[in-house]
């Protein structure tokens, strides 16, 4: 009996559903991400639904009876971070053939573990773009029902792919008749697949427009879906109230996806000036995952990635060399980083997207330093992971800022992220919807 009670108590402290009572947080510093200003000694007050009701100077804060603010007066508060490109149900240890032995229920269990790591790292919202079957739907629903701990999730379910494409499964020979569940060829079949993934719980549509790095038998720069198919997918998804994220490394696929009306380009590796101009014209978000390249090159072989994937990461294929004759044999990762800088300087919209799952979950914030190294100011990178990401998700009124009417999703760090963005790699306090997920800030 005692044991059961203890287990129950552990369970209750483990799971954070949202605040059941009004509360407040007192922040020594508070980063106004919209204005890029650091405010001093602020109190954030939230109601019993976990929604912020006021933000202001501590001296003039009117606290309801019985509310004592959580003391973060030695720390810097920011809105909960957002990663718009994760694979919560995948771990980097099971790439290539090793992944074939893992069932979908087992992937859901992996997702439970990674959801916890992610929210503890300060990412209180994620967009999961690609899972086997609907393992990500199960994780999202478990979090929303308060059964497990994790970030707010928008999920895609299985990504749409052409037969033999980046998001098909091409590891087994013909006699196994193995096909990924998101495969659909032709505009009408693709429309039907959009309807199907929405039926089973997708909040967002993921489509693999070009080849990729971690798939067998294709090249990152090669187009896969045709323009007509991409247009059918975008039209159908928008009609049904969903946005579309397109995996596109290749120059042509990036342009086709933007022209088709797709909302964000994932990876964007081999984008050229015309693609950048199109993205600006259409207001398309460009999501560059510029941290994980280092991980793939260092750890990929050990993690079971196919030798051809490591080669692809190292070298650009023949097709890309046509576009970059003067840059022969450049790593695709290096080109992606150069193109990230160029696109940012050209004024495109960008959201923070890491491809977590390719590298270990919970390390998401390591990308901030890369974004600063490649041309952003710390505030730019933080905005990409807050207000811009919220805009891309269609959740601007809910997350991304610490303002009245938004969820009390608040993190805190020691130090100033505007001078050293790496402090975001060790988040000390996380609150989601007014409920404390972790608190390692020693109160004074
Ligand atoms: Zn991905």
GROMACS .gro file of C-alpha atoms and ligand atoms in nm:
model
  445
    1UNK     CA    1   0.000   0.000   0.000
    2UNK     CA    2   0.275   0.234   0.103
    3UNK     CA    3   0.458   0.145  -0.215
    4UNK     CA    4   0.152   0.222  -0.428
    5UNK     CA    5   0.109   0.557  -0.258
    6UNK     CA    6   0.473   0.643  -0.314
    7UNK     CA    7   0.448   0.542  -0.679
    8UNK     CA    8   0.140   0.759  -0.713
    9UNK     CA    9   0.319   1.055  -0.557
   10UNK     CA   10   0.617   1.009  -0.787
   11UNK     CA   11   0.375   0.990  -1.077
   12UNK     CA   12   0.199   1.308  -0.977
   13UNK     CA   13   0.519   1.503  -0.940
   14UNK     CA   14   0.646   1.362  -1.270
   15UNK     CA   15   0.347   1.457  -1.480
   16UNK     CA   16   0.273   1.821  -1.543
   17UNK     CA   17  -0.067   1.887  -1.690
   18UNK     CA   18  -0.097   2.261  -1.630
   19UNK     CA   19  -0.141   2.477  -1.327
   20UNK     CA   20  -0.446   2.400  -1.119
   21UNK     CA   21  -0.419   2.727  -0.929
   22UNK     CA   22  -0.312   3.083  -1.005
   23UNK     CA   23   0.057   3.151  -0.955
   24UNK     CA   24   0.345   3.383  -1.032
   25UNK     CA   25   0.713   3.386  -1.123
   26UNK     CA   26   0.956   3.660  -1.023
   27UNK     CA   27   1.236   3.706  -1.277
   28UNK     CA   28   1.558   3.898  -1.201
   29UNK     CA   29   1.577   3.963  -1.576
   30UNK     CA   30   1.315   3.894  -1.838
   31UNK     CA   31   1.391   3.891  -2.209
   32UNK     CA   32   1.125   4.065  -2.413
   33UNK     CA   33   1.193   3.862  -2.729
   34UNK     CA   34   0.968   4.077  -2.945
   35UNK     CA   35   1.147   4.401  -2.863
   36UNK     CA   36   1.489   4.245  -2.802
   37UNK     CA   37   1.503   4.420  -2.464
   38UNK     CA   38   1.613   4.287  -2.128
   39UNK     CA   39   1.374   4.396  -1.851
   40UNK     CA   40   1.469   4.396  -1.481
   41UNK     CA   41   1.283   4.253  -1.181
   42UNK     CA   42   0.957   4.143  -1.340
   43UNK     CA   43   0.665   3.942  -1.210
   44UNK     CA   44   0.464   3.718  -1.441
   45UNK     CA   45   0.121   3.628  -1.307
   46UNK     CA   46  -0.088   3.341  -1.447
   47UNK     CA   47  -0.436   3.209  -1.377
   48UNK     CA   48  -0.561   2.860  -1.295
   49UNK     CA   49  -0.568   2.764  -1.663
   50UNK     CA   50  -0.195   2.836  -1.693
   51UNK     CA   51  -0.254   3.150  -1.900
   52UNK     CA   52  -0.055   3.469  -1.834
   53UNK     CA   53  -0.273   3.747  -1.695
   54UNK     CA   54  -0.010   4.014  -1.634
   55UNK     CA   55   0.360   4.092  -1.677
   56UNK     CA   56   0.517   4.392  -1.510
   57UNK     CA   57   0.763   4.543  -1.263
   58UNK     CA   58   0.778   4.348  -0.937
   59UNK     CA   59   0.740   4.668  -0.734
   60UNK     CA   60   0.393   4.734  -0.875
   61UNK     CA   61   0.272   4.373  -0.910
   62UNK     CA   62  -0.071   4.304  -0.757
   63UNK     CA   63  -0.066   3.943  -0.642
   64UNK     CA   64  -0.387   3.759  -0.555
   65UNK     CA   65  -0.422   3.637  -0.196
   66UNK     CA   66  -0.217   3.328  -0.124
   67UNK     CA   67   0.009   3.360  -0.430
   68UNK     CA   68   0.382   3.364  -0.357
   69UNK     CA   69   0.594   3.403  -0.669
   70UNK     CA   70   0.851   3.138  -0.754
   71UNK     CA   71   1.180   3.313  -0.690
   72UNK     CA   72   1.391   3.338  -1.005
   73UNK     CA   73   1.538   3.673  -0.905
   74UNK     CA   74   1.893   3.548  -0.970
   75UNK     CA   75   1.805   3.427  -1.321
   76UNK     CA   76   1.704   3.539  -1.668
   77UNK     CA   77   1.358   3.436  -1.792
   78UNK     CA   78   1.264   3.374  -2.152
   79UNK     CA   79   0.962   3.224  -2.325
   80UNK     CA   80   0.971   2.844  -2.361
   81UNK     CA   81   1.172   2.754  -2.671
   82UNK     CA   82   1.025   2.603  -2.989
   83UNK     CA   83   1.189   2.356  -3.228
   84UNK     CA   84   0.990   2.323  -3.553
   85UNK     CA   85   1.169   2.012  -3.679
   86UNK     CA   86   1.200   1.708  -3.454
   87UNK     CA   87   1.163   1.331  -3.477
   88UNK     CA   88   1.071   1.254  -3.120
   89UNK     CA   89   1.011   0.882  -3.181
   90UNK     CA   90   1.355   0.822  -3.333
   91UNK     CA   91   1.693   0.792  -3.168
   92UNK     CA   92   2.022   0.837  -3.354
   93UNK     CA   93   2.130   0.489  -3.242
   94UNK     CA   94   1.891   0.307  -3.477
   95UNK     CA   95   1.966   0.421  -3.829
   96UNK     CA   96   1.963   0.216  -4.146
   97UNK     CA   97   1.913  -0.159  -4.104
   98UNK     CA   98   1.919  -0.136  -3.724
   99UNK     CA   99   1.591   0.055  -3.743
  100UNK     CA  100   1.409  -0.232  -3.915
  101UNK     CA  101   1.395  -0.430  -3.590
  102UNK     CA  102   1.208  -0.161  -3.402
  103UNK     CA  103   0.829  -0.184  -3.381
  104UNK     CA  104   0.599   0.117  -3.392
  105UNK     CA  105   0.486   0.065  -3.028
  106UNK     CA  106   0.855   0.058  -2.929
  107UNK     CA  107   0.907   0.385  -3.118
  108UNK     CA  108   0.623   0.537  -2.919
  109UNK     CA  109   0.806   0.439  -2.598
  110UNK     CA  110   1.120   0.606  -2.734
  111UNK     CA  111   0.903   0.910  -2.799
  112UNK     CA  112   0.791   0.917  -2.436
  113UNK     CA  113   1.153   0.923  -2.323
  114UNK     CA  114   1.250   1.193  -2.573
  115UNK     CA  115   0.949   1.412  -2.503
  116UNK     CA  116   1.066   1.435  -2.142
  117UNK     CA  117   1.426   1.512  -2.243
  118UNK     CA  118   1.303   1.781  -2.480
  119UNK     CA  119   1.081   1.969  -2.235
  120UNK     CA  120   1.348   1.945  -1.963
  121UNK     CA  121   1.590   2.111  -2.206
  122UNK     CA  122   1.358   2.413  -2.223
  123UNK     CA  123   1.170   2.330  -2.544
  124UNK     CA  124   0.808   2.360  -2.438
  125UNK     CA  125   0.672   2.336  -2.794
  126UNK     CA  126   0.784   2.123  -3.087
  127UNK     CA  127   0.665   2.043  -3.436
  128UNK     CA  128   0.731   1.676  -3.506
  129UNK     CA  129   0.768   1.630  -3.880
  130UNK     CA  130   0.784   1.259  -3.953
  131UNK     CA  131   0.721   0.944  -3.749
  132UNK     CA  132   0.654   0.582  -3.840
  133UNK     CA  133   0.279   0.535  -3.863
  134UNK     CA  134   0.125   0.749  -3.588
  135UNK     CA  135   0.363   0.700  -3.299
  136UNK     CA  136   0.393   1.080  -3.266
  137UNK     CA  137   0.015   1.119  -3.247
  138UNK     CA  138   0.016   0.878  -2.950
  139UNK     CA  139   0.293   1.073  -2.773
  140UNK     CA  140   0.115   1.405  -2.833
  141UNK     CA  141  -0.213   1.269  -2.701
  142UNK     CA  142  -0.044   1.117  -2.394
  143UNK     CA  143   0.107   1.457  -2.314
  144UNK     CA  144  -0.221   1.641  -2.374
  145UNK     CA  145  -0.403   1.397  -2.146
  146UNK     CA  146  -0.148   1.456  -1.871
  147UNK     CA  147  -0.028   1.094  -1.867
  148UNK     CA  148   0.330   1.169  -1.967
  149UNK     CA  149   0.562   1.466  -1.952
  150UNK     CA  150   0.656   1.654  -2.267
  151UNK     CA  151   0.627   1.967  -2.478
  152UNK     CA  152   0.323   2.091  -2.666
  153UNK     CA  153   0.336   1.903  -2.994
  154UNK     CA  154   0.217   1.956  -3.347
  155UNK     CA  155   0.265   1.629  -3.531
  156UNK     CA  156   0.261   1.510  -3.891
  157UNK     CA  157   0.233   1.132  -3.861
  158UNK     CA  158   0.396   0.959  -4.160
  159UNK     CA  159   0.563   1.189  -4.414
  160UNK     CA  160   0.437   1.182  -4.772
  161UNK     CA  161   0.683   1.038  -5.022
  162UNK     CA  162   0.708   0.914  -5.378
  163UNK     CA  163   0.770   0.540  -5.423
  164UNK     CA  164   1.138   0.486  -5.354
  165UNK     CA  165   1.176   0.841  -5.226
  166UNK     CA  166   1.352   0.979  -4.919
  167UNK     CA  167   1.054   0.904  -4.695
  168UNK     CA  168   0.978   0.559  -4.837
  169UNK     CA  169   1.162   0.264  -4.680
  170UNK     CA  170   1.407   0.135  -4.939
  171UNK     CA  171   1.614  -0.104  -4.731
  172UNK     CA  172   1.451  -0.439  -4.818
  173UNK     CA  173   1.438  -0.621  -5.154
  174UNK     CA  174   1.122  -0.653  -5.361
  175UNK     CA  175   0.996  -0.980  -5.213
  176UNK     CA  176   0.927  -0.811  -4.879
  177UNK     CA  177   0.686  -0.568  -5.049
  178UNK     CA  178   0.776  -0.311  -4.790
  179UNK     CA  179   0.645   0.040  -4.843
  180UNK     CA  180   0.632   0.330  -4.599
  181UNK     CA  181   0.278   0.428  -4.502
  182UNK     CA  182   0.312   0.783  -4.638
  183UNK     CA  183   0.386   0.677  -4.997
  184UNK     CA  184   0.156   0.830  -5.258
  185UNK     CA  185   0.224   0.890  -5.627
  186UNK     CA  186   0.031   1.132  -5.844
  187UNK     CA  187  -0.169   1.443  -5.747
  188UNK     CA  188  -0.492   1.264  -5.655
  189UNK     CA  189  -0.325   0.987  -5.458
  190UNK     CA  190  -0.128   1.255  -5.277
  191UNK     CA  191  -0.449   1.444  -5.195
  192UNK     CA  192  -0.600   1.122  -5.062
  193UNK     CA  193  -0.292   1.066  -4.845
  194UNK     CA  194  -0.325   1.418  -4.701
  195UNK     CA  195  -0.686   1.334  -4.608
  196UNK     CA  196  -0.574   1.003  -4.458
  197UNK     CA  197  -0.301   1.142  -4.232
  198UNK     CA  198  -0.539   1.414  -4.112
  199UNK     CA  199  -0.800   1.146  -4.038
  200UNK     CA  200  -0.551   0.970  -3.811
  201UNK     CA  201  -0.441   1.279  -3.623
  202UNK     CA  202  -0.193   1.494  -3.818
  203UNK     CA  203  -0.181   1.864  -3.723
  204UNK     CA  204   0.061   1.943  -4.005
  205UNK     CA  205   0.156   1.773  -4.333
  206UNK     CA  206   0.516   1.667  -4.398
  207UNK     CA  207   0.619   1.594  -4.753
  208UNK     CA  208   0.955   1.478  -4.883
  209UNK     CA  209   1.002   1.687  -5.197
  210UNK     CA  210   1.364   1.597  -5.275
  211UNK     CA  211   1.609   1.320  -5.200
  212UNK     CA  212   1.787   1.308  -4.869
  213UNK     CA  213   2.095   1.214  -4.675
  214UNK     CA  214   1.979   0.930  -4.449
  215UNK     CA  215   1.786   0.733  -4.712
  216UNK     CA  216   1.905   0.458  -4.944
  217UNK     CA  217   1.947   0.500  -5.317
  218UNK     CA  218   1.874   0.868  -5.368
  219UNK     CA  219   2.060   1.198  -5.385
  220UNK     CA  220   1.978   1.505  -5.172
  221UNK     CA  221   1.973   1.737  -5.472
  222UNK     CA  222   1.741   1.530  -5.690
  223UNK     CA  223   1.375   1.633  -5.716
  224UNK     CA  224   1.126   1.362  -5.615
  225UNK     CA  225   0.769   1.496  -5.603
  226UNK     CA  226   0.671   1.690  -5.914
  227UNK     CA  227   0.541   2.046  -5.896
  228UNK     CA  228   0.187   1.920  -5.974
  229UNK     CA  229   0.200   1.676  -5.683
  230UNK     CA  230   0.335   1.938  -5.442
  231UNK     CA  231   0.063   2.181  -5.549
  232UNK     CA  232  -0.206   1.915  -5.493
  233UNK     CA  233  -0.067   1.843  -5.144
  234UNK     CA  234  -0.049   2.212  -5.047
  235UNK     CA  235  -0.398   2.288  -5.180
  236UNK     CA  236  -0.558   1.991  -5.007
  237UNK     CA  237  -0.380   2.054  -4.678
  238UNK     CA  238  -0.469   2.423  -4.671
  239UNK     CA  239  -0.829   2.346  -4.757
  240UNK     CA  240  -0.837   2.119  -4.451
  241UNK     CA  241  -0.671   2.382  -4.229
  242UNK     CA  242  -0.322   2.231  -4.211
  243UNK     CA  243   0.014   2.381  -4.301
  244UNK     CA  244   0.275   2.190  -4.501
  245UNK     CA  245   0.645   2.139  -4.431
  246UNK     CA  246   0.853   2.017  -4.724
  247UNK     CA  247   1.182   1.833  -4.684
  248UNK     CA  248   1.388   1.983  -4.967
  249UNK     CA  249   1.766   1.987  -4.998
  250UNK     CA  250   1.771   2.031  -5.376
  251UNK     CA  251   1.770   2.363  -5.559
  252UNK     CA  252   1.479   2.274  -5.790
  253UNK     CA  253   1.263   2.108  -5.525
  254UNK     CA  254   1.298   2.411  -5.298
  255UNK     CA  255   1.162   2.635  -5.575
  256UNK     CA  256   0.886   2.390  -5.670
  257UNK     CA  257   0.774   2.365  -5.306
  258UNK     CA  258   0.770   2.743  -5.260
  259UNK     CA  259   0.580   2.796  -5.585
  260UNK     CA  260   0.334   2.524  -5.484
  261UNK     CA  261   0.245   2.731  -5.175
  262UNK     CA  262   0.414   2.512  -4.913
  263UNK     CA  263   0.462   2.690  -4.581
  264UNK     CA  264   0.816   2.592  -4.481
  265UNK     CA  265   1.120   2.443  -4.648
  266UNK     CA  266   1.309   2.198  -4.428
  267UNK     CA  267   1.689   2.174  -4.463
  268UNK     CA  268   1.699   2.425  -4.756
  269UNK     CA  269   2.059   2.308  -4.812
  270UNK     CA  270   2.118   2.385  -5.179
  271UNK     CA  271   1.897   2.694  -5.214
  272UNK     CA  272   2.016   2.949  -5.471
  273UNK     CA  273   1.947   3.322  -5.515
  274UNK     CA  274   1.630   3.259  -5.712
  275UNK     CA  275   1.501   3.030  -5.434
  276UNK     CA  276   1.582   3.292  -5.172
  277UNK     CA  277   1.397   3.558  -5.373
  278UNK     CA  278   1.097   3.326  -5.411
  279UNK     CA  279   1.091   3.252  -5.037
  280UNK     CA  280   1.086   3.625  -4.963
  281UNK     CA  281   0.814   3.688  -5.219
  282UNK     CA  282   0.589   3.406  -5.087
  283UNK     CA  283   0.670   3.459  -4.718
  284UNK     CA  284   0.789   3.097  -4.696
  285UNK     CA  285   0.988   2.998  -4.389
  286UNK     CA  286   1.333   2.851  -4.448
  287UNK     CA  287   1.436   2.604  -4.181
  288UNK     CA  288   1.807   2.523  -4.175
  289UNK     CA  289   1.919   2.241  -3.943
  290UNK     CA  290   2.279   2.355  -3.921
  291UNK     CA  291   2.388   2.179  -3.600
  292UNK     CA  292   2.341   1.808  -3.678
  293UNK     CA  293   2.599   1.793  -3.959
  294UNK     CA  294   2.880   1.774  -3.705
  295UNK     CA  295   2.706   1.489  -3.527
  296UNK     CA  296   2.648   1.289  -3.846
  297UNK     CA  297   3.011   1.318  -3.949
  298UNK     CA  298   3.145   1.232  -3.604
  299UNK     CA  299   2.896   0.973  -3.482
  300UNK     CA  300   2.698   0.860  -3.788
  301UNK     CA  301   2.888   0.539  -3.865
  302UNK     CA  302   2.871   0.425  -3.503
  303UNK     CA  303   2.499   0.506  -3.502
  304UNK     CA  304   2.432   0.264  -3.791
  305UNK     CA  305   2.394   0.524  -4.065
  306UNK     CA  306   2.451   0.378  -4.412
  307UNK     CA  307   2.799   0.440  -4.557
  308UNK     CA  308   2.631   0.612  -4.852
  309UNK     CA  309   2.461   0.855  -4.610
  310UNK     CA  310   2.793   0.956  -4.458
  311UNK     CA  311   2.932   1.000  -4.810
  312UNK     CA  312   2.635   1.217  -4.909
  313UNK     CA  313   2.689   1.432  -4.604
  314UNK     CA  314   3.054   1.471  -4.697
  315UNK     CA  315   3.019   1.544  -5.065
  316UNK     CA  316   2.766   1.708  -5.282
  317UNK     CA  317   2.650   1.488  -5.569
  318UNK     CA  318   2.721   1.544  -5.933
  319UNK     CA  319   2.398   1.732  -5.980
  320UNK     CA  320   2.484   1.988  -5.716
  321UNK     CA  321   2.834   2.028  -5.850
  322UNK     CA  322   2.672   2.153  -6.171
  323UNK     CA  323   2.531   2.439  -5.966
  324UNK     CA  324   2.843   2.500  -5.764
  325UNK     CA  325   3.124   2.430  -6.009
  326UNK     CA  326   3.360   2.661  -5.825
  327UNK     CA  327   3.289   2.483  -5.497
  328UNK     CA  328   3.383   2.131  -5.596
  329UNK     CA  329   3.359   1.854  -5.339
  330UNK     CA  330   3.217   2.074  -5.071
  331UNK     CA  331   3.033   1.908  -4.787
  332UNK     CA  332   2.658   1.947  -4.811
  333UNK     CA  333   2.662   2.054  -4.448
  334UNK     CA  334   2.908   2.332  -4.525
  335UNK     CA  335   2.704   2.449  -4.823
  336UNK     CA  336   2.393   2.448  -4.605
  337UNK     CA  337   2.562   2.671  -4.349
  338UNK     CA  338   2.685   2.914  -4.615
  339UNK     CA  339   2.338   2.924  -4.765
  340UNK     CA  340   2.188   2.980  -4.420
  341UNK     CA  341   2.404   3.291  -4.379
  342UNK     CA  342   2.325   3.414  -4.728
  343UNK     CA  343   1.950   3.359  -4.688
  344UNK     CA  344   1.948   3.531  -4.349
  345UNK     CA  345   2.139   3.830  -4.480
  346UNK     CA  346   1.894   3.843  -4.771
  347UNK     CA  347   1.605   3.884  -4.527
  348UNK     CA  348   1.412   3.556  -4.550
  349UNK     CA  349   1.190   3.431  -4.267
  350UNK     CA  350   1.354   3.162  -4.057
  351UNK     CA  351   1.244   2.935  -3.775
  352UNK     CA  352   1.457   2.726  -3.539
  353UNK     CA  353   1.463   2.370  -3.674
  354UNK     CA  354   1.717   2.107  -3.572
  355UNK     CA  355   1.611   1.759  -3.698
  356UNK     CA  356   1.642   1.621  -3.344
  357UNK     CA  357   1.652   1.243  -3.364
  358UNK     CA  358   1.938   1.262  -3.614
  359UNK     CA  359   2.137   1.376  -3.306
  360UNK     CA  360   2.033   1.303  -2.943
  361UNK     CA  361   1.714   1.470  -2.815
  362UNK     CA  362   1.767   1.731  -2.548
  363UNK     CA  363   2.070   1.878  -2.726
  364UNK     CA  364   1.842   2.099  -2.940
  365UNK     CA  365   1.983   2.424  -2.799
  366UNK     CA  366   2.330   2.343  -2.932
  367UNK     CA  367   2.212   2.485  -3.263
  368UNK     CA  368   2.191   2.840  -3.123
  369UNK     CA  369   2.569   2.877  -3.121
  370UNK     CA  370   2.587   2.753  -3.482
  371UNK     CA  371   2.329   3.010  -3.590
  372UNK     CA  372   2.531   3.285  -3.424
  373UNK     CA  373   2.856   3.151  -3.572
  374UNK     CA  374   2.693   3.168  -3.917
  375UNK     CA  375   2.561   3.520  -3.914
  376UNK     CA  376   2.279   3.573  -3.665
  377UNK     CA  377   2.290   3.786  -3.355
  378UNK     CA  378   2.183   3.598  -3.040
  379UNK     CA  379   1.848   3.781  -3.038
  380UNK     CA  380   1.786   3.673  -3.401
  381UNK     CA  381   1.844   3.308  -3.314
  382UNK     CA  382   1.622   3.339  -3.003
  383UNK     CA  383   1.345   3.504  -3.209
  384UNK     CA  384   1.371   3.216  -3.460
  385UNK     CA  385   1.302   2.976  -3.170
  386UNK     CA  386   1.019   3.183  -3.021
  387UNK     CA  387   0.811   3.442  -3.210
  388UNK     CA  388   0.905   3.323  -3.561
  389UNK     CA  389   0.855   2.954  -3.479
  390UNK     CA  390   0.518   3.036  -3.319
  391UNK     CA  391   0.418   3.224  -3.634
  392UNK     CA  392   0.512   2.929  -3.856
  393UNK     CA  393   0.312   2.693  -3.634
  394UNK     CA  394   0.010   2.923  -3.646
  395UNK     CA  395   0.031   2.952  -3.265
  396UNK     CA  396   0.131   3.318  -3.230
  397UNK     CA  397  -0.148   3.385  -2.984
  398UNK     CA  398  -0.047   3.094  -2.759
  399UNK     CA  399   0.330   3.054  -2.739
  400UNK     CA  400   0.659   3.228  -2.819
  401UNK     CA  401   0.633   3.531  -2.590
  402UNK     CA  402   0.579   3.606  -2.222
  403UNK     CA  403   0.275   3.827  -2.265
  404UNK     CA  404  -0.082   3.844  -2.136
  405UNK     CA  405  -0.309   3.586  -2.298
  406UNK     CA  406  -0.030   3.340  -2.379
  407UNK     CA  407   0.047   3.014  -2.201
  408UNK     CA  408   0.279   3.052  -1.902
  409UNK     CA  409   0.556   2.863  -2.082
  410UNK     CA  410   0.863   3.013  -1.917
  411UNK     CA  411   1.223   2.902  -1.892
  412UNK     CA  412   1.513   3.051  -1.697
  413UNK     CA  413   1.890   3.041  -1.733
  414UNK     CA  414   2.185   3.172  -1.541
  415UNK     CA  415   2.362   3.448  -1.734
  416UNK     CA  416   2.268   3.662  -2.030
  417UNK     CA  417   2.172   3.479  -2.353
  418UNK     CA  418   2.215   3.804  -2.548
  419UNK     CA  419   2.588   3.804  -2.477
  420UNK     CA  420   2.640   3.426  -2.456
  421UNK     CA  421   2.374   3.227  -2.639
  422UNK     CA  422   2.528   2.904  -2.506
  423UNK     CA  423   2.363   2.959  -2.167
  424UNK     CA  424   2.052   2.821  -2.341
  425UNK     CA  425   2.228   2.483  -2.351
  426UNK     CA  426   2.183   2.455  -1.975
  427UNK     CA  427   1.832   2.567  -1.891
  428UNK     CA  428   1.776   2.569  -1.514
  429UNK     CA  429   1.402   2.623  -1.487
  430UNK     CA  430   1.113   2.512  -1.706
  431UNK     CA  431   0.744   2.591  -1.665
  432UNK     CA  432   0.477   2.475  -1.905
  433UNK     CA  433   0.128   2.618  -1.878
  434UNK     CA  434   0.196   2.740  -1.525
  435UNK     CA  435   0.319   2.400  -1.402
  436UNK     CA  436   0.682   2.365  -1.298
  437UNK     CA  437   0.861   2.097  -1.503
  438UNK     CA  438   1.198   2.152  -1.338
  439UNK     CA  439   1.357   2.407  -1.107
  440UNK     CA  440   1.733   2.400  -1.049
  441UNK     CA  441   1.759   2.769  -0.963
  442UNK     CA  442   1.867   2.799  -0.604
  443UNK     CA  443   1.630   3.041  -0.437
  444UNK     CA  444   1.792   3.322  -0.245
  445LIG    ZN1  445   1.381   1.550  -4.049
   0.00000   0.00000   0.00000
